[in-house]
Coordinates of C-alpha atoms in Angstrom, one line a residue:
Chain T
M274 CA 59.2 101.0 100.4
L275 CA 62.2 98.7 100.5
T276 CA 63.3 99.5 97.0
W277 CA 62.8 103.2 97.7
T278 CA 65.1 103.1 100.8
H279 CA 67.5 101.0 98.8
R280 CA 67.7 103.5 96.0
T281 CA 68.0 106.5 98.3
L282 CA 70.7 104.9 100.4
D283 CA 72.5 103.9 97.2
R284 CA 72.3 107.5 95.9
I285 CA 73.5 109.0 99.1
S286 CA 76.4 106.6 99.5
H287 CA 77.4 107.2 95.9
G288 CA 77.3 110.9 96.3
V289 CA 79.2 110.9 99.6
N290 CA 81.9 108.7 98.0
R291 CA 82.2 111.1 95.1
V292 CA 82.8 114.0 97.5
A293 CA 85.3 111.8 99.4
E294 CA 87.2 110.9 96.3
W295 CA 87.6 114.5 95.1
L296 CA 88.6 115.7 98.6
T297 CA 91.2 113.0 98.8
I298 CA 92.6 113.7 95.4
A299 CA 92.8 117.4 96.1
L300 CA 94.4 116.9 99.5
T301 CA 96.9 114.3 98.2
L302 CA 98.0 116.8 95.5
V303 CA 98.2 119.5 98.2
F304 CA 100.6 117.7 100.4
S305 CA 102.7 116.4 97.4
I306 CA 103.1 119.9 96.0
V307 CA 103.6 121.6 99.4
T308 CA 106.3 119.1 100.5
T309 CA 108.1 119.5 97.2
M310 CA 107.9 123.3 97.4
Q311 CA 109.3 123.1 100.9
V312 CA 112.4 121.3 99.6
F313 CA 112.8 123.8 96.9
T314 CA 112.5 126.9 99.2
R315 CA 114.9 125.3 101.7
Y316 CA 117.7 124.4 99.3
A317 CA 117.3 126.7 96.3
L318 CA 116.1 129.8 98.1
E319 CA 117.7 128.9 101.5
M320 CA 114.6 130.0 103.4
S321 CA 112.8 127.7 105.7
L322 CA 109.1 128.3 105.8
P323 CA 107.3 126.8 108.8
W324 CA 103.8 126.5 107.2
P325 CA 104.4 123.9 104.4
E326 CA 105.3 121.1 106.8
E327 CA 102.4 121.8 109.1
T328 CA 99.9 122.1 106.2
A329 CA 101.2 118.9 104.6
R330 CA 100.8 117.0 108.0
Y331 CA 97.3 118.2 108.4
A332 CA 96.4 117.3 104.8
L333 CA 97.6 113.8 105.6
V334 CA 95.4 113.6 108.6
W335 CA 92.4 114.5 106.5
V336 CA 93.4 112.0 103.8
A337 CA 93.6 109.2 106.4
F338 CA 90.1 109.8 107.7
I339 CA 88.3 110.6 104.4
T340 CA 89.9 107.8 102.4
A341 CA 89.0 105.4 105.2
S342 CA 85.4 105.8 104.1
I343 CA 86.3 105.0 100.5
L344 CA 88.1 101.8 101.8
T345 CA 85.0 101.0 103.9
R346 CA 82.7 101.3 100.9
E347 CA 84.9 99.1 98.8
S348 CA 85.7 96.6 101.6
E349 CA 89.4 97.2 101.1
H350 CA 90.4 97.6 104.8
V351 CA 92.8 94.7 105.3
A352 CA 91.5 91.8 107.5
V353 CA 92.6 88.3 108.3
L354 CA 90.2 86.4 106.0
F355 CA 91.8 83.0 106.6
F356 CA 89.0 81.7 108.8
R357 CA 86.1 83.5 107.2
E358 CA 86.9 81.9 103.9
R359 CA 86.8 78.5 105.4
I360 CA 83.2 78.9 106.5
A361 CA 81.2 76.6 104.2
D362 CA 77.7 77.8 105.1
E363 CA 76.8 81.0 103.1
R364 CA 74.2 82.0 105.7
V365 CA 76.7 81.8 108.6
K366 CA 79.1 83.9 106.5
R367 CA 76.4 86.5 105.9
V368 CA 75.4 86.7 109.6
L369 CA 79.1 87.1 110.5
L370 CA 79.4 89.9 108.0
I371 CA 76.4 91.7 109.4
A372 CA 77.8 91.4 112.9
I373 CA 81.1 92.9 111.7
Y374 CA 79.4 95.8 110.0
L375 CA 77.4 96.4 113.2
L376 CA 80.5 96.5 115.3
M377 CA 82.2 98.9 112.8
T378 CA 79.1 101.0 112.9
V379 CA 79.2 101.3 116.7
F380 CA 82.9 102.3 116.6
V381 CA 82.3 104.8 113.8
V382 CA 79.4 106.4 115.8
V383 CA 81.6 106.8 118.9
L384 CA 84.4 108.3 116.6
T385 CA 82.0 110.8 115.1
V386 CA 80.3 111.9 118.4
Y387 CA 83.5 112.2 120.4
G388 CA 85.3 113.6 117.4
T389 CA 82.8 116.4 117.4
V390 CA 83.3 117.0 121.1
Q391 CA 87.1 117.0 120.5
C392 CA 86.7 119.5 117.7
I393 CA 84.8 121.9 120.0
H394 CA 87.5 121.4 122.7
T395 CA 90.2 122.5 120.2
I396 CA 88.5 125.6 118.8
D397 CA 90.8 127.9 120.8
Q398 CA 94.0 126.0 119.9
R399 CA 95.9 127.6 117.0
W400 CA 98.2 126.2 114.3
A401 CA 101.9 126.6 115.3
S402 CA 102.8 128.3 112.0
V403 CA 99.5 130.1 111.1
P404 CA 98.0 131.4 114.3
A405 CA 95.0 132.7 112.3
L406 CA 93.8 129.1 111.8
S407 CA 92.2 127.0 114.5
M408 CA 93.0 123.4 115.2
F409 CA 89.3 122.9 114.9
W410 CA 89.8 122.5 111.2
V411 CA 92.4 119.7 111.7
F412 CA 90.3 117.7 114.2
L413 CA 87.2 118.2 112.0
A414 CA 88.7 115.4 109.8
C415 CA 87.7 112.9 112.5
P416 CA 83.9 113.5 112.7
V417 CA 83.6 114.2 108.9
G418 CA 85.5 110.9 108.1
G419 CA 83.4 109.1 110.7
A420 CA 80.2 110.4 109.3
F421 CA 81.3 109.4 105.8
M422 CA 82.1 105.9 107.0
L423 CA 78.8 105.7 108.8
V424 CA 76.9 106.4 105.5
Q425 CA 78.9 103.7 103.7
L426 CA 78.4 101.2 106.6
L427 CA 74.6 101.8 106.7
K428 CA 74.4 101.1 103.0
L429 CA 76.4 97.9 103.4
L430 CA 74.3 96.8 106.3
F431 CA 71.1 97.5 104.5
D432 CA 72.3 95.5 101.5
E433 CA 73.4 92.5 103.5
V434 CA 70.3 92.5 105.7
T435 CA 67.9 92.6 102.8
L436 CA 69.8 89.9 101.1
A437 CA 69.7 87.7 104.2
L438 CA 66.0 88.3 104.7
G439 CA 65.3 87.6 101.0
R440 CA 67.1 84.3 101.4
G441 CA 65.2 83.4 104.5
E442 CA 61.9 83.8 102.8
G443 CA 62.9 82.0 99.6
Chain U
M617 CA 95.7 92.8 129.7
I618 CA 93.9 89.5 129.3
L619 CA 90.7 91.2 128.2
L620 CA 92.7 93.2 125.7
T621 CA 94.4 90.2 124.2
A622 CA 91.2 88.2 124.1
T623 CA 89.1 90.9 122.3
F624 CA 92.0 91.5 119.9
V625 CA 92.5 87.8 119.0
V626 CA 88.8 87.0 118.7
L627 CA 88.0 90.0 116.5
L628 CA 91.0 89.3 114.4
I629 CA 89.9 85.7 113.8
L630 CA 86.4 86.8 113.1
S631 CA 87.9 88.8 110.2
V632 CA 87.0 92.3 111.4
P633 CA 89.3 94.7 109.5
I634 CA 92.5 95.1 111.4
A635 CA 92.1 98.9 111.8
F636 CA 88.8 98.3 113.5
V637 CA 90.1 95.4 115.6
I638 CA 92.6 97.8 117.0
G639 CA 90.1 100.7 117.3
V640 CA 87.4 98.6 119.1
S641 CA 89.9 96.9 121.4
A642 CA 91.3 100.4 122.3
L643 CA 87.7 101.7 122.8
I644 CA 86.9 98.9 125.2
Q645 CA 90.0 99.6 127.2
L646 CA 89.2 103.3 127.4
I647 CA 85.8 102.4 128.8
V648 CA 87.3 99.8 131.3
H649 CA 89.9 102.3 132.5
R650 CA 87.2 105.1 132.8
L651 CA 89.3 107.3 130.5
P652 CA 87.6 110.1 128.5
L653 CA 86.5 108.8 125.1
T654 CA 87.7 112.0 123.4
L655 CA 91.1 110.3 123.7
L656 CA 90.0 108.2 120.8
P657 CA 89.8 111.0 118.2
L658 CA 92.7 112.9 119.9
Q659 CA 95.2 110.0 119.7
M660 CA 94.0 108.9 116.3
V661 CA 94.6 112.3 114.8
D662 CA 97.9 112.5 116.6
G663 CA 99.0 109.1 115.2
V664 CA 98.9 110.3 111.6
N665 CA 99.9 113.8 112.2
S666 CA 103.5 113.1 111.3
F667 CA 105.9 114.4 108.7
T668 CA 107.8 111.1 108.6
L669 CA 104.6 109.2 107.6
L670 CA 104.1 111.6 104.7
A671 CA 106.8 109.6 103.0
I672 CA 104.4 106.6 102.7
P673 CA 102.0 108.1 100.2
L674 CA 104.8 109.9 98.4
F675 CA 106.9 106.8 97.9
I676 CA 103.8 104.9 96.8
M677 CA 103.2 107.8 94.3
A678 CA 106.7 107.7 93.0
G679 CA 106.5 103.9 92.4
E680 CA 103.0 104.3 90.8
I681 CA 104.3 107.0 88.4
M682 CA 107.2 104.8 87.4
S683 CA 105.1 101.7 86.8
R684 CA 102.7 103.7 84.6
S685 CA 105.5 105.5 82.8
G686 CA 106.4 102.7 80.3
L687 CA 109.9 102.8 81.7
M688 CA 109.5 99.3 83.1
E689 CA 110.1 97.9 79.6
N690 CA 113.5 99.8 79.5
I691 CA 114.5 98.4 82.9
L692 CA 113.5 95.0 81.7
E693 CA 115.7 95.2 78.6
F694 CA 118.6 96.6 80.7
S695 CA 118.3 93.8 83.2
N696 CA 118.2 91.3 80.4
L697 CA 121.4 92.8 79.0
L698 CA 123.1 92.2 82.4
V699 CA 122.0 88.6 83.2
G700 CA 120.0 87.3 80.2
R701 CA 122.9 85.1 79.0
L702 CA 122.9 83.0 82.2
R703 CA 121.0 79.7 82.2
G704 CA 117.5 80.6 83.2
G705 CA 118.2 84.1 81.9
L706 CA 114.7 85.4 82.0
A707 CA 114.3 84.3 85.6
H708 CA 117.5 86.1 86.6
T709 CA 116.3 89.1 84.7
N710 CA 113.1 89.1 86.7
I711 CA 115.2 89.2 89.9
V712 CA 117.5 92.0 88.8
C713 CA 114.4 94.0 87.6
S714 CA 112.9 93.7 91.0
T715 CA 116.2 94.9 92.6
I716 CA 116.1 98.0 90.4
F717 CA 112.4 98.5 91.0
G718 CA 113.1 98.1 94.7
G719 CA 115.3 101.2 94.5
I720 CA 112.4 103.2 93.1
S721 CA 109.3 101.8 94.9
G722 CA 109.1 100.8 98.5
S723 CA 106.3 98.2 98.4
A724 CA 106.5 94.6 97.5
V725 CA 102.9 94.3 96.2
A726 CA 103.6 97.2 93.9
D727 CA 106.6 95.2 92.6
V728 CA 104.5 92.1 91.9
S729 CA 101.8 94.1 90.1
A730 CA 104.3 96.1 88.1
I731 CA 106.6 93.2 87.1
G732 CA 104.3 90.2 87.2
P733 CA 102.2 91.1 84.2
V734 CA 105.3 91.8 82.1
F735 CA 107.4 88.8 83.1
I736 CA 105.0 86.0 83.9
P737 CA 103.6 85.7 80.3
A738 CA 107.1 86.1 78.8
M739 CA 108.5 83.4 81.1
E740 CA 105.7 81.0 80.4
K741 CA 106.3 81.4 76.6
E742 CA 109.9 80.4 77.2
G743 CA 108.8 77.2 79.0
Y744 CA 109.4 78.1 82.6
G745 CA 106.0 76.9 83.9
L746 CA 103.4 79.3 85.2
D747 CA 103.7 78.1 88.9
F748 CA 107.5 78.7 88.9
S749 CA 107.1 82.1 87.3
A750 CA 104.5 83.2 89.8
A751 CA 106.6 81.9 92.8
L752 CA 109.7 83.6 91.5
T753 CA 108.0 87.0 90.9
A754 CA 106.5 86.9 94.4
S755 CA 109.8 86.0 96.1
A756 CA 111.8 88.4 94.1
A757 CA 109.4 91.1 95.3
I758 CA 110.3 90.8 98.9
Q759 CA 113.6 92.6 98.2
D760 CA 111.5 95.7 97.8
P761 CA 110.9 96.5 101.4
I762 CA 114.5 95.8 102.3
I763 CA 116.2 97.6 99.4
P764 CA 115.8 101.3 100.2
P765 CA 113.4 103.2 99.9
S766 CA 111.0 101.1 101.9
I767 CA 107.5 101.9 103.2
L768 CA 107.9 99.2 106.0
M769 CA 111.0 101.0 107.1
V770 CA 109.2 104.4 107.2
M771 CA 106.5 102.7 109.4
Y772 CA 109.2 101.1 111.6
G773 CA 110.9 104.4 112.0
A774 CA 107.6 106.2 112.9
A775 CA 106.7 103.4 115.3
T776 CA 110.0 103.0 117.2
G777 CA 111.8 106.4 116.7
V778 CA 114.7 104.8 114.9
S779 CA 116.2 106.9 112.1
V780 CA 114.5 106.1 108.8
G781 CA 117.6 107.2 106.8
G782 CA 119.7 104.8 108.9
L783 CA 117.3 102.0 108.3
F784 CA 117.5 102.7 104.5
A785 CA 121.3 102.5 104.7
G786 CA 121.1 99.3 106.8
G787 CA 118.8 97.6 104.3
F788 CA 121.2 98.1 101.4
L789 CA 123.4 95.0 101.7
P790 CA 120.7 92.6 103.1
G791 CA 118.6 93.6 100.1
F792 CA 121.3 92.5 97.7
L793 CA 121.8 89.4 99.8
I794 CA 118.2 88.3 99.2
S795 CA 118.6 89.1 95.5
A796 CA 121.8 87.0 95.4
G797 CA 120.1 84.2 97.4
N798 CA 117.2 84.1 94.9
M799 CA 119.7 84.0 92.0
V800 CA 121.4 81.0 93.6
V801 CA 118.1 79.1 93.8
V802 CA 117.3 80.0 90.1
W803 CA 120.8 78.9 89.1
V804 CA 120.4 75.5 90.7
L805 CA 116.9 74.9 89.4
A806 CA 117.8 76.2 85.9
R807 CA 120.5 73.5 85.7
R808 CA 118.3 70.7 86.9
R809 CA 115.3 71.7 84.8
Q810 CA 117.3 72.9 81.7
Y811 CA 115.7 76.3 81.6
P812 CA 116.5 78.3 78.4
T813 CA 119.0 81.0 78.0
R814 CA 119.2 84.0 75.7
Q815 CA 121.2 82.7 72.7
T816 CA 121.8 85.9 70.7
K817 CA 124.7 88.2 71.7
I818 CA 123.7 91.8 71.9
P819 CA 125.9 94.1 69.8
F820 CA 127.6 96.9 71.6
Q821 CA 125.6 99.6 70.0
V822 CA 122.3 98.1 71.0
A823 CA 123.6 97.5 74.5
L824 CA 124.6 101.2 74.7
R825 CA 121.2 102.3 73.5
T826 CA 119.4 100.0 76.0
T827 CA 121.5 101.4 78.8
L828 CA 120.7 105.0 77.7
H829 CA 117.0 104.3 77.6
A830 CA 117.1 102.8 81.1
L831 CA 119.1 105.7 82.5
P832 CA 116.1 108.0 83.4
A833 CA 114.7 105.2 85.5
L834 CA 118.1 104.3 87.0
I835 CA 118.7 107.9 88.1
M836 CA 115.6 107.9 90.4
P837 CA 117.1 105.6 93.0
I838 CA 120.4 107.5 92.8
V839 CA 118.5 110.8 93.5
I840 CA 116.5 109.3 96.4
L841 CA 119.4 107.5 98.1
G842 CA 122.0 110.1 97.3
G843 CA 119.9 112.7 98.9
I844 CA 119.2 110.7 102.0
F845 CA 122.6 109.1 102.5
G846 CA 124.4 112.4 101.7
G847 CA 122.4 113.9 104.6
V848 CA 120.8 116.5 102.3
L849 CA 117.2 115.3 102.3
T850 CA 115.0 113.6 104.9
P851 CA 113.3 110.5 103.6
T852 CA 110.0 112.5 103.3
E853 CA 111.7 115.2 101.3
A854 CA 113.5 112.6 99.1
A855 CA 110.1 111.0 98.4
A856 CA 108.8 114.4 97.3
V857 CA 111.7 115.0 95.1
A858 CA 111.2 111.5 93.6
V859 CA 107.6 112.3 92.8
L860 CA 108.6 115.6 91.2
Y861 CA 111.3 113.9 89.2
G862 CA 108.9 111.2 88.0
A863 CA 106.3 113.7 87.1
L864 CA 108.6 115.9 85.1
L865 CA 110.2 112.9 83.4
T866 CA 106.9 111.3 82.4
V867 CA 105.1 114.5 81.4
F868 CA 107.9 116.3 79.5
V869 CA 110.5 113.8 78.5
T870 CA 108.9 110.4 77.8
K871 CA 105.5 112.0 77.4
T872 CA 103.8 108.8 78.7
L873 CA 101.6 110.6 81.2
K874 CA 99.4 113.7 81.0
W875 CA 98.8 116.1 84.0
S876 CA 95.2 114.7 84.2
D877 CA 96.6 111.2 84.8
F878 CA 97.8 112.4 88.2
L879 CA 94.2 112.6 89.5
P880 CA 93.7 108.8 89.4
I881 CA 97.3 108.3 90.6
A882 CA 96.6 110.5 93.6
L883 CA 93.4 108.5 94.4
V884 CA 95.1 105.1 94.1
C885 CA 98.1 106.2 96.2
S886 CA 95.9 107.8 98.9
K887 CA 93.9 104.6 99.2
R888 CA 97.0 102.3 99.5
A889 CA 98.5 104.7 102.0
T890 CA 95.3 104.9 104.1
I891 CA 95.2 101.1 104.5
V892 CA 98.2 101.5 106.8
L893 CA 97.6 105.1 108.0
F894 CA 94.2 104.2 109.5
I895 CA 95.8 101.2 111.3
I896 CA 98.5 103.6 112.5
A897 CA 95.9 106.0 113.8
G898 CA 94.2 103.3 115.9
A899 CA 97.5 101.9 117.1
Q900 CA 98.4 105.3 118.5
V901 CA 95.4 104.9 120.9
L902 CA 96.5 101.4 121.8
G903 CA 100.1 102.6 122.3
Y904 CA 98.8 105.2 124.8
L905 CA 96.9 102.6 126.7
F906 CA 99.9 100.2 126.6
A907 CA 101.9 102.8 128.4
I908 CA 99.3 103.2 131.1
M909 CA 98.9 99.5 131.5
R910 CA 102.7 99.0 131.5
V911 CA 102.3 96.4 128.7
P912 CA 105.9 96.7 127.4
T913 CA 107.4 96.1 130.9
L914 CA 105.2 93.1 131.3
I915 CA 106.0 91.6 127.9
S916 CA 109.7 92.3 128.4
A917 CA 109.7 90.6 131.8
T918 CA 108.0 87.6 130.3
I919 CA 110.4 87.2 127.5
L920 CA 113.5 87.8 129.7
S921 CA 112.2 85.2 132.1
I922 CA 112.5 82.6 129.3
S923 CA 116.1 83.6 128.6
E924 CA 118.4 86.5 129.0
D925 CA 120.7 85.3 126.3
P926 CA 120.5 88.0 123.5
W927 CA 120.8 85.4 120.7
V928 CA 118.0 83.2 122.2
V929 CA 115.8 86.3 122.6
I930 CA 116.4 87.6 119.0
M931 CA 115.7 84.1 117.7
L932 CA 112.5 84.0 119.7
V933 CA 111.5 87.3 118.2
N934 CA 112.3 86.1 114.7
A935 CA 110.3 82.9 115.2
F936 CA 107.4 85.0 116.6
L937 CA 107.4 87.5 113.7
L938 CA 107.7 84.7 111.1
F939 CA 104.7 83.0 112.6
V940 CA 102.7 86.2 112.8
G941 CA 103.6 87.0 109.3
C942 CA 101.9 83.8 108.1
F943 CA 98.5 85.4 109.0
M944 CA 98.9 89.1 109.5
D945 CA 99.5 92.1 107.2
A946 CA 103.2 93.2 107.3
G947 CA 102.4 96.8 108.0
A948 CA 100.1 96.0 110.9
S949 CA 102.7 93.6 112.4
I950 CA 105.3 96.4 112.3
I951 CA 103.0 99.0 113.9
L952 CA 101.7 96.6 116.6
F953 CA 104.7 94.5 117.7
T954 CA 107.9 96.4 116.9
P955 CA 107.4 99.3 119.3
I956 CA 107.3 96.6 122.1
L957 CA 110.0 94.3 120.8
A958 CA 112.5 96.9 119.8
P959 CA 113.3 98.3 123.3
I960 CA 113.8 94.7 124.5
L961 CA 116.4 94.0 121.8
H962 CA 118.0 97.4 122.3
G963 CA 118.3 96.7 126.1
L964 CA 120.1 93.4 125.3
G965 CA 122.7 95.3 123.4
F966 CA 121.6 95.0 119.8
H967 CA 122.3 98.0 117.6
P968 CA 118.9 99.7 116.9
L969 CA 119.5 99.5 113.1
H970 CA 120.5 95.9 113.3
A971 CA 117.5 94.9 115.4
G972 CA 115.3 97.0 113.0
I973 CA 116.4 95.4 109.8
V974 CA 116.2 91.9 111.3
M975 CA 112.7 92.4 112.5
I976 CA 111.6 94.1 109.2
L977 CA 113.0 91.1 107.2
A978 CA 111.3 88.6 109.4
I979 CA 108.0 90.4 108.9
D980 CA 108.8 90.9 105.2
I981 CA 109.2 87.1 104.6
G982 CA 105.6 86.8 105.8
L983 CA 104.6 88.4 102.4
I984 CA 105.3 85.1 100.7
T985 CA 104.5 82.6 103.4
P986 CA 101.2 80.7 103.2
P987 CA 98.4 80.7 104.1
V988 CA 98.2 84.5 104.0
G989 CA 100.9 86.3 102.0
V990 CA 99.9 89.3 99.9
C991 CA 102.7 88.8 97.3
L992 CA 101.6 85.2 97.0
F993 CA 98.0 86.3 96.5
A994 CA 99.0 89.0 94.0
A995 CA 101.0 86.5 91.9
A996 CA 98.1 84.0 92.1
A997 CA 95.7 86.7 90.9
I998 CA 97.9 87.6 87.9
T999 CA 98.3 83.9 86.8
G1000 CA 94.9 82.7 87.7
L1001 CA 96.5 79.7 89.4
K1002 CA 95.4 78.2 92.8
L1003 CA 97.8 78.8 95.7
E1004 CA 99.0 75.2 96.2
P1005 CA 101.1 74.8 93.0
I1006 CA 102.7 78.2 93.6
I1007 CA 103.4 77.4 97.3
K1008 CA 105.2 74.2 96.2
E1009 CA 107.6 76.3 93.9
L1010 CA 108.0 78.9 96.7
V1011 CA 109.6 76.5 99.2
P1012 CA 113.2 76.8 98.1
F1013 CA 112.8 80.6 98.0
I1014 CA 111.3 80.8 101.5
I1015 CA 114.1 78.6 102.8
I1016 CA 116.8 80.9 101.2
S1017 CA 115.1 84.0 102.6
V1018 CA 115.1 82.5 106.1
V1019 CA 118.8 81.6 105.6
V1020 CA 119.5 85.3 104.8
L1021 CA 117.5 86.3 107.9
L1022 CA 119.7 84.0 110.0
V1023 CA 122.9 85.3 108.4
I1024 CA 122.0 89.0 109.1
T1025 CA 120.8 88.1 112.6
F1026 CA 124.2 86.6 113.5
V1027 CA 126.4 88.9 111.4
P1028 CA 125.3 92.4 112.4
E1029 CA 128.2 93.9 110.3
I1030 CA 126.3 93.1 107.1
V1031 CA 123.6 95.5 108.2
L1032 CA 125.8 98.1 109.9
I1033 CA 128.6 98.6 107.3
V1034 CA 126.7 101.0 105.0
P1035 CA 125.1 103.1 107.9
R1036 CA 128.6 103.5 109.4
L1037 CA 129.9 104.7 106.1
F1038 CA 127.3 107.5 105.9
G1039 CA 127.4 108.3 109.6
F1040 CA 124.1 106.9 110.6
A1041 CA 125.6 104.4 113.1

């Protein structure tokens, strides 16, 4: 049962991370190309298009929330590790880590739930440059990124807890 | 206010990631003040929804393209041509190389990881000692965030509303001052320790060829800075042009990169950018709460009750930022503290660009100060050394950096001459 849960969680977290990586790469290329294009149209063709800037900004918003899940999975969010590294007892360290993951999970759940609410609030707001598009698609970055982070955190939590229990028994 | 500070400090010490320390502290305050929790996603999205901030991933990408382009070797040879004949030639070359790389990339850690693997083994072979080589590479790298373009300056501009182009111009001379300071330290140590020098004279033809080979890389800072200082491009646009230039150069001219190489580059640069972007997102919520709780007024009143002398206040700010820099990430320090400190300094009559460059340098020095300094860590990782021997060799470099900080604090003209020249001040 435990190994089954472990394997399933592993697979889901890996799959979600693949999606996150490709989304991030695509969006990063989008804002790089769109921003360069805007410079070109402004100076070479002397016409100022409003949509490239707005598109690039919203792509950046998506990158920030989606990539945050990749950083979570790889434990690459910066933290002040000075004190944690000075804890000698491995078990205390593990309990601390589990507590940190739990706290992050609570935050991410709030972010996802209220991000969804915020998305629904903004359904009738429109892009400034492309009125056909709803701001819903911009704010969607928040619950999607939040949900991705939640998956990664659950996987990390499961790993740490099983390790801690395994140790306790041994 | 007390609850906010307490949760913040406790979570930080418990090693919760900084972005989540900020997010959770803000969330608690939202609940305490009975504000709608939808403010959390709303303000977070708002925090990153900024054209200025787009410059961060773009400058990271330009630097990443250049460090993968194979052009670093050419910059190395060119720097060696300039200063290799001095005693401790390779050490001086390392510094000059960082100065040039500083004009391309905006990040000190990128500098260490691009220059370290090339220089540290070469320096060790010439008998410099691994600890000294690591310390030098780390401290030469702190020029990067001061020599334009600079990611820390983009963040400072976004956080305080000060012109990023103006900050770039303001960092120009202080950046060279750090470079010169480091070279003085090397000059003194090289004499005392009898460091080697390049014996062979380089014939003119070889010198010419070296310069020509370095030219494509040297053009990049000219394009970036020329565009911004000339008032033609915004920093974000200049960053985009730098990416385009780097891409065309490496794909079509030097043929060191293929189009498919840009997929991993995009991933790496979005990850590095998000480390700060996600902190910025959370800080936006906190900033919103600060305004409601009148935190800036409170802090400003506290500081001004200690002293109203501008020089005392700016020295207090410097001391505070140097201390914070010993423990905290440079980007996070900029985002959290400078929006509160900048208005106080402006109110005391400091020019916004002067106050900005001083605070950015104070925070920047934190990249090499123990116990927590990312450049120090990066250099340690490359050499496999423990921190202690590197820290010992770092001491004179840290002292000279602090001296430069004091000089630019008390002589604002060093910061302001270049911005005045280009109409930023």
